[in-house]
């Protein structure tokens, strides 16, 4: 699997289509909650696509919160490639981008069912349980 930074509107639409399949169709998140003001090409947010062969199968983004911290968001992979390490590749890519941007920490809102996955990658829980889009989450962070 390989990844690349989203640089075109067409790639951004592919990322949004993957998110739609995972978050809206599979998990029942409303379209209004799934899309936000960061769903565009900008300096504040870097989107990536993960490919298996020539097919886009996963996505994620990093948003610079301040000069020290980046927030990892909208991380997902298509059902067909889960369990093949795709999520870890996306996380490594986003952390690499964070380091290149001079950030020293990443944080994310983890769905409770994915908490163990993020713990294996070195993330620590730093909040109580909270609801986001009707799904249980915890805030997690990692020093880079």
Short mmCIF file of C-alpha atoms in Angstrom, two decimals:
data_model
loop_
_atom_site.label_atom_id
_atom_site.label_comp_id
_atom_site.label_asym_id
_atom_site.label_seq_id
_atom_site.Cartn_x
_atom_site.Cartn_y
_atom_site.Cartn_z
CA UNK A 1 0.00 0.00 0.00
CA UNK A 2 1.14 3.51 -0.74
CA UNK A 3 -0.15 6.91 0.27
CA UNK A 4 -0.01 10.40 -1.12
CA UNK A 5 -1.01 13.88 -0.09
CA UNK A 6 -4.23 15.10 -1.69
CA UNK A 7 -3.39 17.97 -4.04
CA UNK A 8 -6.34 18.04 -6.46
CA UNK A 9 -10.07 18.51 -6.13
CA UNK A 10 -10.59 15.08 -7.75
CA UNK A 11 -8.49 13.41 -5.04
CA UNK A 12 -10.38 15.31 -2.36
CA UNK A 13 -13.64 13.98 -3.80
CA UNK A 14 -12.22 10.43 -3.62
CA UNK A 15 -11.37 10.97 0.06
CA UNK A 16 -14.85 12.29 0.75
CA UNK A 17 -16.41 9.31 -1.07
CA UNK A 18 -14.45 6.87 1.14
CA UNK A 19 -15.54 8.76 4.25
CA UNK A 20 -19.14 8.70 3.04
CA UNK A 21 -19.05 4.91 2.64
CA UNK A 22 -17.51 4.33 6.06
CA UNK A 23 -19.01 7.01 8.28
CA UNK A 24 -22.39 7.70 6.68
CA UNK A 25 -23.37 4.39 5.09
CA UNK A 26 -21.73 1.94 7.56
CA UNK A 27 -21.86 3.86 10.82
CA UNK A 28 -24.96 5.98 10.29
CA UNK A 29 -23.35 9.39 10.84
CA UNK A 30 -25.43 12.16 9.28
CA UNK A 31 -24.05 13.89 6.17
CA UNK A 32 -24.27 17.23 7.97
CA UNK A 33 -21.97 16.04 10.77
CA UNK A 34 -19.57 14.21 8.47
CA UNK A 35 -18.70 17.25 6.36
CA UNK A 36 -17.13 20.39 7.83
CA UNK A 37 -15.23 23.55 7.00
CA UNK A 38 -11.95 21.62 6.64
CA UNK A 39 -13.19 19.59 3.65
CA UNK A 40 -11.17 21.66 1.21
CA UNK A 41 -7.62 22.03 0.03
CA UNK A 42 -5.94 24.53 2.38
CA UNK A 43 -2.78 25.16 4.34
CA UNK A 44 -4.56 24.47 7.62
CA UNK A 45 -5.42 20.86 6.78
CA UNK A 46 -3.51 18.13 4.90
CA UNK A 47 -5.57 15.25 3.51
CA UNK A 48 -4.09 11.95 2.35
CA UNK A 49 -5.30 9.00 0.30
CA UNK A 50 -4.14 5.42 0.77
CA UNK A 51 -3.97 3.20 -2.30
CA UNK A 52 -3.97 -0.54 -2.78
CA UNK A 53 -2.70 -0.84 -6.33
CA UNK A 54 -4.46 1.97 -8.20
CA UNK A 55 -7.57 2.01 -6.01
CA UNK A 56 -8.04 4.54 -3.19
CA UNK A 57 -8.99 2.50 -0.12
CA UNK A 58 -8.42 4.81 2.84
CA UNK A 59 -8.05 8.39 3.92
CA UNK A 60 -7.29 10.69 6.81
CA UNK A 61 -6.28 14.26 7.48
CA UNK A 62 -4.18 16.29 9.87
CA UNK A 63 -5.23 19.74 10.99
CA UNK A 64 -2.71 22.03 12.62
CA UNK A 65 -4.24 23.11 15.94
CA UNK A 66 -1.28 25.31 16.94
CA UNK A 67 2.50 25.40 16.51
CA UNK A 68 2.92 22.27 18.64
CA UNK A 69 -0.12 20.05 18.04
CA UNK A 70 -1.83 18.45 15.05
CA UNK A 71 -5.25 16.83 15.22
CA UNK A 72 -5.73 13.64 13.22
CA UNK A 73 -9.23 13.42 11.81
CA UNK A 74 -11.55 11.47 9.48
CA UNK A 75 -9.32 8.39 9.48
CA UNK A 76 -10.99 5.44 7.78
CA UNK A 77 -10.43 2.51 5.45
CA UNK A 78 -12.86 0.63 3.27
CA UNK A 79 -14.28 -2.57 4.75
CA UNK A 80 -12.58 -4.74 2.10
CA UNK A 81 -9.05 -3.80 3.25
CA UNK A 82 -9.50 -3.75 7.03
CA UNK A 83 -7.16 -6.04 8.89
CA UNK A 84 -4.38 -5.64 6.31
CA UNK A 85 -2.48 -2.85 8.09
CA UNK A 86 -4.08 0.00 6.13
CA UNK A 87 -5.00 1.97 9.25
CA UNK A 88 -1.45 1.79 10.59
CA UNK A 89 -0.08 3.03 7.25
CA UNK A 90 -2.45 6.02 7.37
CA UNK A 91 -1.43 6.81 10.95
CA UNK A 92 2.29 6.59 10.14
CA UNK A 93 1.75 8.87 7.14
CA UNK A 94 -0.12 11.49 9.19
CA UNK A 95 2.48 11.37 11.96
CA UNK A 96 5.22 11.80 9.36
CA UNK A 97 3.46 14.87 7.97
CA UNK A 98 3.09 16.23 11.52
CA UNK A 99 6.83 15.83 12.12
CA UNK A 100 7.65 17.51 8.80
CA UNK A 101 5.44 20.43 9.88
CA UNK A 102 7.46 20.75 13.09
CA UNK A 103 4.66 19.52 15.34
CA UNK A 104 5.54 17.73 18.58
CA UNK A 105 2.25 16.04 19.43
CA UNK A 106 -0.76 14.55 17.68
CA UNK A 107 -4.20 14.06 19.14
CA UNK A 108 -7.40 12.47 17.92
CA UNK A 109 -10.93 11.68 18.93
CA UNK A 110 -10.99 7.88 18.85
CA UNK A 111 -14.15 5.87 18.52
CA UNK A 112 -14.25 3.69 21.61
CA UNK A 113 -14.22 0.52 19.48
CA UNK A 114 -10.89 1.67 17.92
CA UNK A 115 -9.18 2.69 21.17
CA UNK A 116 -7.07 -0.50 21.32
CA UNK A 117 -5.82 0.07 17.77
CA UNK A 118 -4.56 3.54 18.68
CA UNK A 119 -3.04 2.32 21.95
CA UNK A 120 -0.93 -0.18 19.97
CA UNK A 121 0.41 2.81 18.01
CA UNK A 122 1.47 4.63 21.18
CA UNK A 123 -1.58 6.82 21.85
CA UNK A 124 -2.76 7.47 25.40
CA UNK A 125 -6.28 8.31 26.52
CA UNK A 126 -6.52 11.83 27.94
CA UNK A 127 -10.27 12.36 28.43
CA UNK A 128 -13.41 10.85 29.76
CA UNK A 129 -15.82 9.18 27.40
CA UNK A 130 -17.82 11.59 25.21
CA UNK A 131 -20.34 11.30 22.40
CA UNK A 132 -19.59 12.53 18.88
CA UNK A 133 -22.09 11.96 16.07
CA UNK A 134 -23.89 9.49 18.32
CA UNK A 135 -20.75 7.34 18.76
CA UNK A 136 -18.73 6.91 21.97
CA UNK A 137 -15.27 8.50 21.74
CA UNK A 138 -12.23 9.31 23.89
CA UNK A 139 -9.56 11.92 23.24
CA UNK A 140 -6.10 10.39 22.76
CA UNK A 141 -2.67 11.89 22.22
CA UNK A 142 0.89 10.94 21.37
CA UNK A 143 4.18 12.80 21.71
CA UNK A 144 6.21 12.61 18.50
#
